[in-house]
Amino acid sequence: MRGIGPVCGRWGVGGPADAIIGLYRRHGLAWAADRAAGPFVEAAWLARFVALLRPGGSVLDIGCGAGAPIGVMLTAAGFAVTGIDTSAPLLALARARLPAATWIEADMRELALGRRFDGLIAWDSFFHLAQHDQRTMFARFSAHAQLSAPLIFTSGPAHGEAIGCLRGEPLFHASLDPEEYRALLADAGFEVLAHTANDAGCGGRSVWLARHSGETGPG
């Protein structure tokens, strides 16, 4: 649920992963209003991410939503933002809010922009993918990351699934085991810099911060 609204269920409960795109297309504007009314809990983690970026660098926001508060913060700090999302209503808000940025309607599972970025972020978006789709994303992260580019994303704290609620409809989340995330990151050429599960200072999110080393693991 991108960190906004009540959670219905616990990790270990199944859910409709394929319904996520339609859900955010139907309720994207309501979600954006909820997001704007909530606290900017990711500020501290984003500051750590930004500290790893080269000045004026390019950032790919994967599952960018309406471009706020993350896109707004990055743009104000002088970074060139490219955002992708599957929700046309949310992208329309992003374009109106930050017309100088690049906004693309695309499914992250098919991400193939043909360029590399100085930083990648998948905040409260990647964890809406089914587990098998999450595993394939790490090669896509690597293909879009410059050498030394930081990657930050949120996951669940342990292997499992959970159902949240968005405007009365079930909202799917999934996570792999932390050790599997570490292995997938290593295989894709990322070094883990920091990881905190259930971070109380970040609304209970589990956050990963890594950097692309360019050295992929075996296989």
C-alpha atoms as a printed R data frame, in Angstrom:
    type eleno elety resid chain resno       x       y       z
1   ATOM     1    CA   MET     A     1   0.000   0.000   0.000
2   ATOM     2    CA   ARG     A     2   3.038   2.259  -0.443
3   ATOM     3    CA   GLY     A     3   3.094   2.835   3.286
4   ATOM     4    CA   ILE     A     4  -0.247   4.692   3.479
5   ATOM     5    CA   GLY     A     5  -3.470   3.491   5.116
6   ATOM     6    CA   PRO     A     6  -4.408   0.544   7.328
7   ATOM     7    CA   VAL     A     7  -2.887  -2.891   6.952
8   ATOM     8    CA   CYS     A     8  -5.409  -5.732   6.781
9   ATOM     9    CA   GLY     A     9  -3.814  -9.120   7.402
10  ATOM    10    CA   ARG     A    10  -0.326 -10.317   8.271
11  ATOM    11    CA   TRP     A    11   2.737 -11.555   6.440
12  ATOM    12    CA   GLY     A    12   1.971 -15.101   5.369
13  ATOM    13    CA   VAL     A    13  -1.466 -14.279   3.897
14  ATOM    14    CA   GLY     A    14  -1.980 -14.651   0.128
15  ATOM    15    CA   GLY     A    15  -3.341 -11.897  -2.097
16  ATOM    16    CA   PRO     A    16  -4.178 -10.612  -5.602
17  ATOM    17    CA   ALA     A    17  -0.826  -9.425  -6.966
18  ATOM    18    CA   ASP     A    18  -2.204  -8.973 -10.479
19  ATOM    19    CA   ALA     A    19  -4.819  -6.469  -9.287
20  ATOM    20    CA   ILE     A    20  -2.305  -3.811  -8.214
21  ATOM    21    CA   ILE     A    21  -2.150  -1.896 -11.507
22  ATOM    22    CA   GLY     A    22  -5.909  -1.505 -11.804
23  ATOM    23    CA   LEU     A    23  -6.173  -0.574  -8.140
24  ATOM    24    CA   TYR     A    24  -3.826   2.397  -8.467
25  ATOM    25    CA   ARG     A    25  -5.449   3.468 -11.717
26  ATOM    26    CA   ARG     A    26  -8.860   3.535 -10.018
27  ATOM    27    CA   HIS     A    27  -7.801   5.004  -6.710
28  ATOM    28    CA   GLY     A    28  -4.575   6.814  -7.568
29  ATOM    29    CA   LEU     A    29  -5.919  10.296  -6.887
30  ATOM    30    CA   ALA     A    30  -7.315   9.250  -3.507
31  ATOM    31    CA   TRP     A    31  -4.019   7.567  -2.647
32  ATOM    32    CA   ALA     A    32  -2.101  10.731  -3.620
33  ATOM    33    CA   ALA     A    33  -4.301  12.808  -1.327
34  ATOM    34    CA   ASP     A    34  -3.634  10.384   1.532
35  ATOM    35    CA   ARG     A    35   0.078  10.492   0.743
36  ATOM    36    CA   ALA     A    36   0.166  14.285   0.813
37  ATOM    37    CA   ALA     A    37  -1.582  14.352   4.177
38  ATOM    38    CA   GLY     A    38   0.850  11.881   5.747
39  ATOM    39    CA   PRO     A    39   4.286  12.491   7.280
40  ATOM    40    CA   PHE     A    40   7.489  12.508   5.229
41  ATOM    41    CA   VAL     A    41   8.851   9.511   7.109
42  ATOM    42    CA   GLU     A    42  11.369   8.548   4.427
43  ATOM    43    CA   ALA     A    43  13.361  11.799   4.706
44  ATOM    44    CA   ALA     A    44  16.242  10.333   6.726
45  ATOM    45    CA   TRP     A    45  16.722   7.349   4.426
46  ATOM    46    CA   LEU     A    46  16.489   9.551   1.337
47  ATOM    47    CA   ALA     A    47  19.153  11.814   2.779
48  ATOM    48    CA   ARG     A    48  21.466   8.801   3.014
49  ATOM    49    CA   PHE     A    49  20.605   7.891  -0.585
50  ATOM    50    CA   VAL     A    50  21.212  11.445  -1.831
51  ATOM    51    CA   ALA     A    51  24.593  11.571  -0.088
52  ATOM    52    CA   LEU     A    52  25.743   8.762  -2.394
53  ATOM    53    CA   LEU     A    53  24.689  10.511  -5.608
54  ATOM    54    CA   ARG     A    54  26.953  12.647  -7.727
55  ATOM    55    CA   PRO     A    55  25.854  16.306  -7.796
56  ATOM    56    CA   GLY     A    56  23.279  16.906 -10.508
57  ATOM    57    CA   GLY     A    57  23.040  13.213 -11.296
58  ATOM    58    CA   SER     A    58  20.147  11.280 -12.757
59  ATOM    59    CA   VAL     A    59  17.705   9.288 -10.622
60  ATOM    60    CA   LEU     A    60  15.226   6.642 -11.750
61  ATOM    61    CA   ASP     A    61  12.151   6.497  -9.501
62  ATOM    62    CA   ILE     A    62  10.531   3.101 -10.069
63  ATOM    63    CA   GLY     A    63   6.885   3.281  -9.053
64  ATOM    64    CA   CYS     A    64   7.035   7.059  -8.736
65  ATOM    65    CA   GLY     A    65   3.355   7.706  -8.048
66  ATOM    66    CA   ALA     A    66   2.491  11.405  -8.218
67  ATOM    67    CA   GLY     A    67   6.099  12.564  -7.857
68  ATOM    68    CA   ALA     A    68   5.754  13.757  -4.270
69  ATOM    69    CA   PRO     A    69   7.375  13.944  -1.876
70  ATOM    70    CA   ILE     A    70  10.306  11.993  -3.324
71  ATOM    71    CA   GLY     A    71  10.467  13.506  -6.813
72  ATOM    72    CA   VAL     A    72   9.949  16.973  -5.381
73  ATOM    73    CA   MET     A    73  12.819  16.511  -2.922
74  ATOM    74    CA   LEU     A    74  15.193  15.139  -5.550
75  ATOM    75    CA   THR     A    75  14.358  17.848  -8.087
76  ATOM    76    CA   ALA     A    76  14.785  20.593  -5.498
77  ATOM    77    CA   ALA     A    77  18.215  19.135  -4.708
78  ATOM    78    CA   GLY     A    78  19.238  19.494  -8.363
79  ATOM    79    CA   PHE     A    79  18.863  15.923  -9.608
80  ATOM    80    CA   ALA     A    80  17.366  14.928 -12.958
81  ATOM    81    CA   VAL     A    81  14.396  12.696 -12.189
82  ATOM    82    CA   THR     A    82  12.873  10.054 -14.433
83  ATOM    83    CA   GLY     A    83   9.810   8.358 -12.977
84  ATOM    84    CA   ILE     A    84   7.907   5.304 -14.135
85  ATOM    85    CA   ASP     A    85   4.497   4.162 -12.974
86  ATOM    86    CA   THR     A    86   1.511   2.265 -14.366
87  ATOM    87    CA   SER     A    87  -1.096   4.750 -13.106
88  ATOM    88    CA   ALA     A    88  -1.942   7.429 -15.672
89  ATOM    89    CA   PRO     A    89  -3.801   9.592 -13.100
90  ATOM    90    CA   LEU     A    90  -0.761   9.622 -10.819
91  ATOM    91    CA   LEU     A    91   1.585  10.406 -13.705
92  ATOM    92    CA   ALA     A    92  -0.644  13.315 -14.752
93  ATOM    93    CA   LEU     A    93  -0.226  14.776 -11.260
94  ATOM    94    CA   ALA     A    94   3.529  14.234 -11.456
95  ATOM    95    CA   ARG     A    95   3.767  16.011 -14.823
96  ATOM    96    CA   ALA     A    96   1.745  18.960 -13.553
97  ATOM    97    CA   ARG     A    97   3.835  19.168 -10.389
98  ATOM    98    CA   LEU     A    98   7.276  18.699 -11.980
99  ATOM    99    CA   PRO     A    99   7.095  19.389 -15.734
100 ATOM   100    CA   ALA     A   100  10.881  19.433 -16.117
101 ATOM   101    CA   ALA     A   101  11.182  15.816 -14.999
102 ATOM   102    CA   THR     A   102  10.550  12.810 -17.246
103 ATOM   103    CA   TRP     A   103   7.459  10.689 -16.508
104 ATOM   104    CA   ILE     A   104   6.859   7.376 -18.263
105 ATOM   105    CA   GLU     A   105   3.870   5.039 -18.081
106 ATOM   106    CA   ALA     A   106   5.472   1.595 -17.806
107 ATOM   107    CA   ASP     A   107   5.385  -1.635 -15.839
108 ATOM   108    CA   MET     A   108   8.549  -2.078 -13.778
109 ATOM   109    CA   ARG     A   109   8.495  -5.793 -14.571
110 ATOM   110    CA   GLU     A   110   9.249  -4.842 -18.190
111 ATOM   111    CA   LEU     A   111  11.710  -2.060 -17.412
112 ATOM   112    CA   ALA     A   112  14.037  -1.563 -20.385
113 ATOM   113    CA   LEU     A   113  14.876   2.124 -20.860
114 ATOM   114    CA   GLY     A   114  18.202   1.506 -22.600
115 ATOM   115    CA   ARG     A   115  20.160   3.836 -20.313
116 ATOM   116    CA   ARG     A   116  21.812   3.866 -16.912
117 ATOM   117    CA   PHE     A   117  21.151   6.206 -14.001
118 ATOM   118    CA   ASP     A   118  23.230   7.598 -11.154
119 ATOM   119    CA   GLY     A   119  20.697   6.326  -8.620
120 ATOM   120    CA   LEU     A   120  17.624   4.089  -8.454
121 ATOM   121    CA   ILE     A   121  14.754   4.151  -5.993
122 ATOM   122    CA   ALA     A   122  11.787   1.789  -5.600
123 ATOM   123    CA   TRP     A   123  10.084   3.122  -2.493
124 ATOM   124    CA   ASP     A   124   6.813   1.473  -1.445
125 ATOM   125    CA   SER     A   125   6.386   0.050  -4.962
126 ATOM   126    CA   PHE     A   126   8.654  -2.971  -5.501
127 ATOM   127    CA   PHE     A   127   6.975  -4.784  -2.602
128 ATOM   128    CA   HIS     A   128   3.684  -4.910  -4.526
129 ATOM   129    CA   LEU     A   129   5.239  -7.458  -6.927
130 ATOM   130    CA   ALA     A   130   4.769 -11.190  -6.499
131 ATOM   131    CA   GLN     A   131   7.855 -12.955  -5.210
132 ATOM   132    CA   HIS     A   132   8.825 -14.468  -8.571
133 ATOM   133    CA   ASP     A   133   8.606 -11.013 -10.193
134 ATOM   134    CA   GLN     A   134  10.729  -9.496  -7.442
135 ATOM   135    CA   ARG     A   135  13.496 -11.971  -8.170
136 ATOM   136    CA   THR     A   136  13.681 -10.928 -11.827
137 ATOM   137    CA   MET     A   137  13.826  -7.226 -10.966
138 ATOM   138    CA   PHE     A   138  17.405  -7.312  -9.725
139 ATOM   139    CA   ALA     A   139  18.816  -7.866 -13.203
140 ATOM   140    CA   ARG     A   140  16.731  -4.880 -14.348
141 ATOM   141    CA   PHE     A   141  18.067  -2.755 -11.509
142 ATOM   142    CA   SER     A   142  21.601  -3.681 -12.551
143 ATOM   143    CA   ALA     A   143  20.951  -2.923 -16.233
144 ATOM   144    CA   HIS     A   144  19.828   0.614 -15.326
145 ATOM   145    CA   ALA     A   145  22.536   1.438 -12.751
146 ATOM   146    CA   GLN     A   146  25.766   3.285 -13.395
147 ATOM   147    CA   LEU     A   147  28.850   2.063 -11.579
148 ATOM   148    CA   SER     A   148  28.587   3.119  -7.907
149 ATOM   149    CA   ALA     A   149  24.918   4.086  -8.302
150 ATOM   150    CA   PRO     A   150  22.947   3.698  -5.070
151 ATOM   151    CA   LEU     A   151  19.736   1.660  -4.991
152 ATOM   152    CA   ILE     A   152  17.152   2.073  -2.256
153 ATOM   153    CA   PHE     A   153  13.957   0.048  -1.913
154 ATOM   154    CA   THR     A   154  11.456  -1.132   0.670
155 ATOM   155    CA   SER     A   155  10.481  -4.734   1.302
156 ATOM   156    CA   GLY     A   156   8.775  -6.776   3.975
157 ATOM   157    CA   PRO     A   157  10.708  -7.955   7.030
158 ATOM   158    CA   ALA     A   158  10.529 -11.671   6.158
159 ATOM   159    CA   HIS     A   159   9.434 -14.123   3.481
160 ATOM   160    CA   GLY     A   160   5.666 -13.956   3.010
161 ATOM   161    CA   GLU     A   161   2.684 -12.042   1.699
162 ATOM   162    CA   ALA     A   162   0.294  -9.513   3.216
163 ATOM   163    CA   ILE     A   163  -2.936  -7.793   2.289
164 ATOM   164    CA   GLY     A   164  -3.473  -4.113   2.948
165 ATOM   165    CA   CYS     A   165  -6.481  -1.941   2.132
166 ATOM   166    CA   LEU     A   166  -6.881   0.882  -0.382
167 ATOM   167    CA   ARG     A   167 -10.323   2.473  -0.536
168 ATOM   168    CA   GLY     A   168 -11.921  -0.768   0.645
169 ATOM   169    CA   GLU     A   169 -10.123  -3.015  -1.853
170 ATOM   170    CA   PRO     A   170  -7.406  -5.565  -0.988
171 ATOM   171    CA   LEU     A   171  -3.863  -4.376  -1.655
172 ATOM   172    CA   PHE     A   172  -1.186  -7.025  -2.148
173 ATOM   173    CA   HIS     A   173   2.355  -6.976  -0.733
174 ATOM   174    CA   ALA     A   174   5.059  -9.629  -0.810
175 ATOM   175    CA   SER     A   175   8.560 -10.098   0.493
176 ATOM   176    CA   LEU     A   176  11.449 -12.481   0.173
177 ATOM   177    CA   ASP     A   177  13.668 -13.538   3.059
178 ATOM   178    CA   PRO     A   178  16.381 -10.963   3.860
179 ATOM   179    CA   GLU     A   179  19.128 -13.468   3.050
180 ATOM   180    CA   GLU     A   180  17.608 -14.022  -0.382
181 ATOM   181    CA   TYR     A   181  17.558 -10.272  -1.003
182 ATOM   182    CA   ARG     A   182  21.231 -10.138  -0.038
183 ATOM   183    CA   ALA     A   183  22.039 -12.963  -2.458
184 ATOM   184    CA   LEU     A   184  20.032 -11.401  -5.289
185 ATOM   185    CA   LEU     A   185  21.702  -8.037  -4.754
186 ATOM   186    CA   ALA     A   186  25.143  -9.625  -4.779
187 ATOM   187    CA   ASP     A   187  24.395 -11.611  -7.925
188 ATOM   188    CA   ALA     A   188  23.250  -8.395  -9.643
189 ATOM   189    CA   GLY     A   189  26.412  -6.542  -8.637
190 ATOM   190    CA   PHE     A   190  25.130  -4.570  -5.639
191 ATOM   191    CA   GLU     A   191  26.847  -4.176  -2.279
192 ATOM   192    CA   VAL     A   192  24.485  -3.792   0.680
193 ATOM   193    CA   LEU     A   193  25.319  -0.625   2.608
194 ATOM   194    CA   ALA     A   194  22.459  -0.640   5.104
195 ATOM   195    CA   HIS     A   195  19.350  -2.606   5.947
196 ATOM   196    CA   THR     A   196  16.833  -2.085   8.726
197 ATOM   197    CA   ALA     A   197  13.750  -4.236   9.233
198 ATOM   198    CA   ASN     A   198  10.611  -2.661  10.683
199 ATOM   199    CA   ASP     A   199  12.305   0.722  11.109
200 ATOM   200    CA   ALA     A   200  10.260   2.515  13.763
201 ATOM   201    CA   GLY     A   201  11.559   5.866  12.556
202 ATOM   202    CA   CYS     A   202  10.277   5.175   9.056
203 ATOM   203    CA   GLY     A   203   6.736   4.076   9.723
204 ATOM   204    CA   GLY     A   204   7.755   0.462  10.316
205 ATOM   205    CA   ARG     A   205   9.170  -0.008   6.821
206 ATOM   206    CA   SER     A   206  11.955  -2.433   6.032
207 ATOM   207    CA   VAL     A   207  14.529  -0.531   3.990
208 ATOM   208    CA   TRP     A   208  17.496  -1.580   1.867
209 ATOM   209    CA   LEU     A   209  20.288   0.724   0.697
210 ATOM   210    CA   ALA     A   210  22.857  -0.731  -1.698
211 ATOM   211    CA   ARG     A   211  25.420   0.458  -4.233
212 ATOM   212    CA   HIS     A   212  26.212  -0.957  -7.665
213 ATOM   213    CA   SER     A   213  29.727  -2.345  -7.635
214 ATOM   214    CA   GLY     A   214  29.597  -3.853 -11.098
215 ATOM   215    CA   GLU     A   215  30.897  -7.164  -9.749
216 ATOM   216    CA   THR     A   216  28.194  -9.749 -10.287
217 ATOM   217    CA   GLY     A   217  28.060 -12.996  -8.380
218 ATOM   218    CA   PRO     A   218  28.208 -16.511  -9.830
219 ATOM   219    CA   GLY     A   219  25.323 -17.547 -12.036
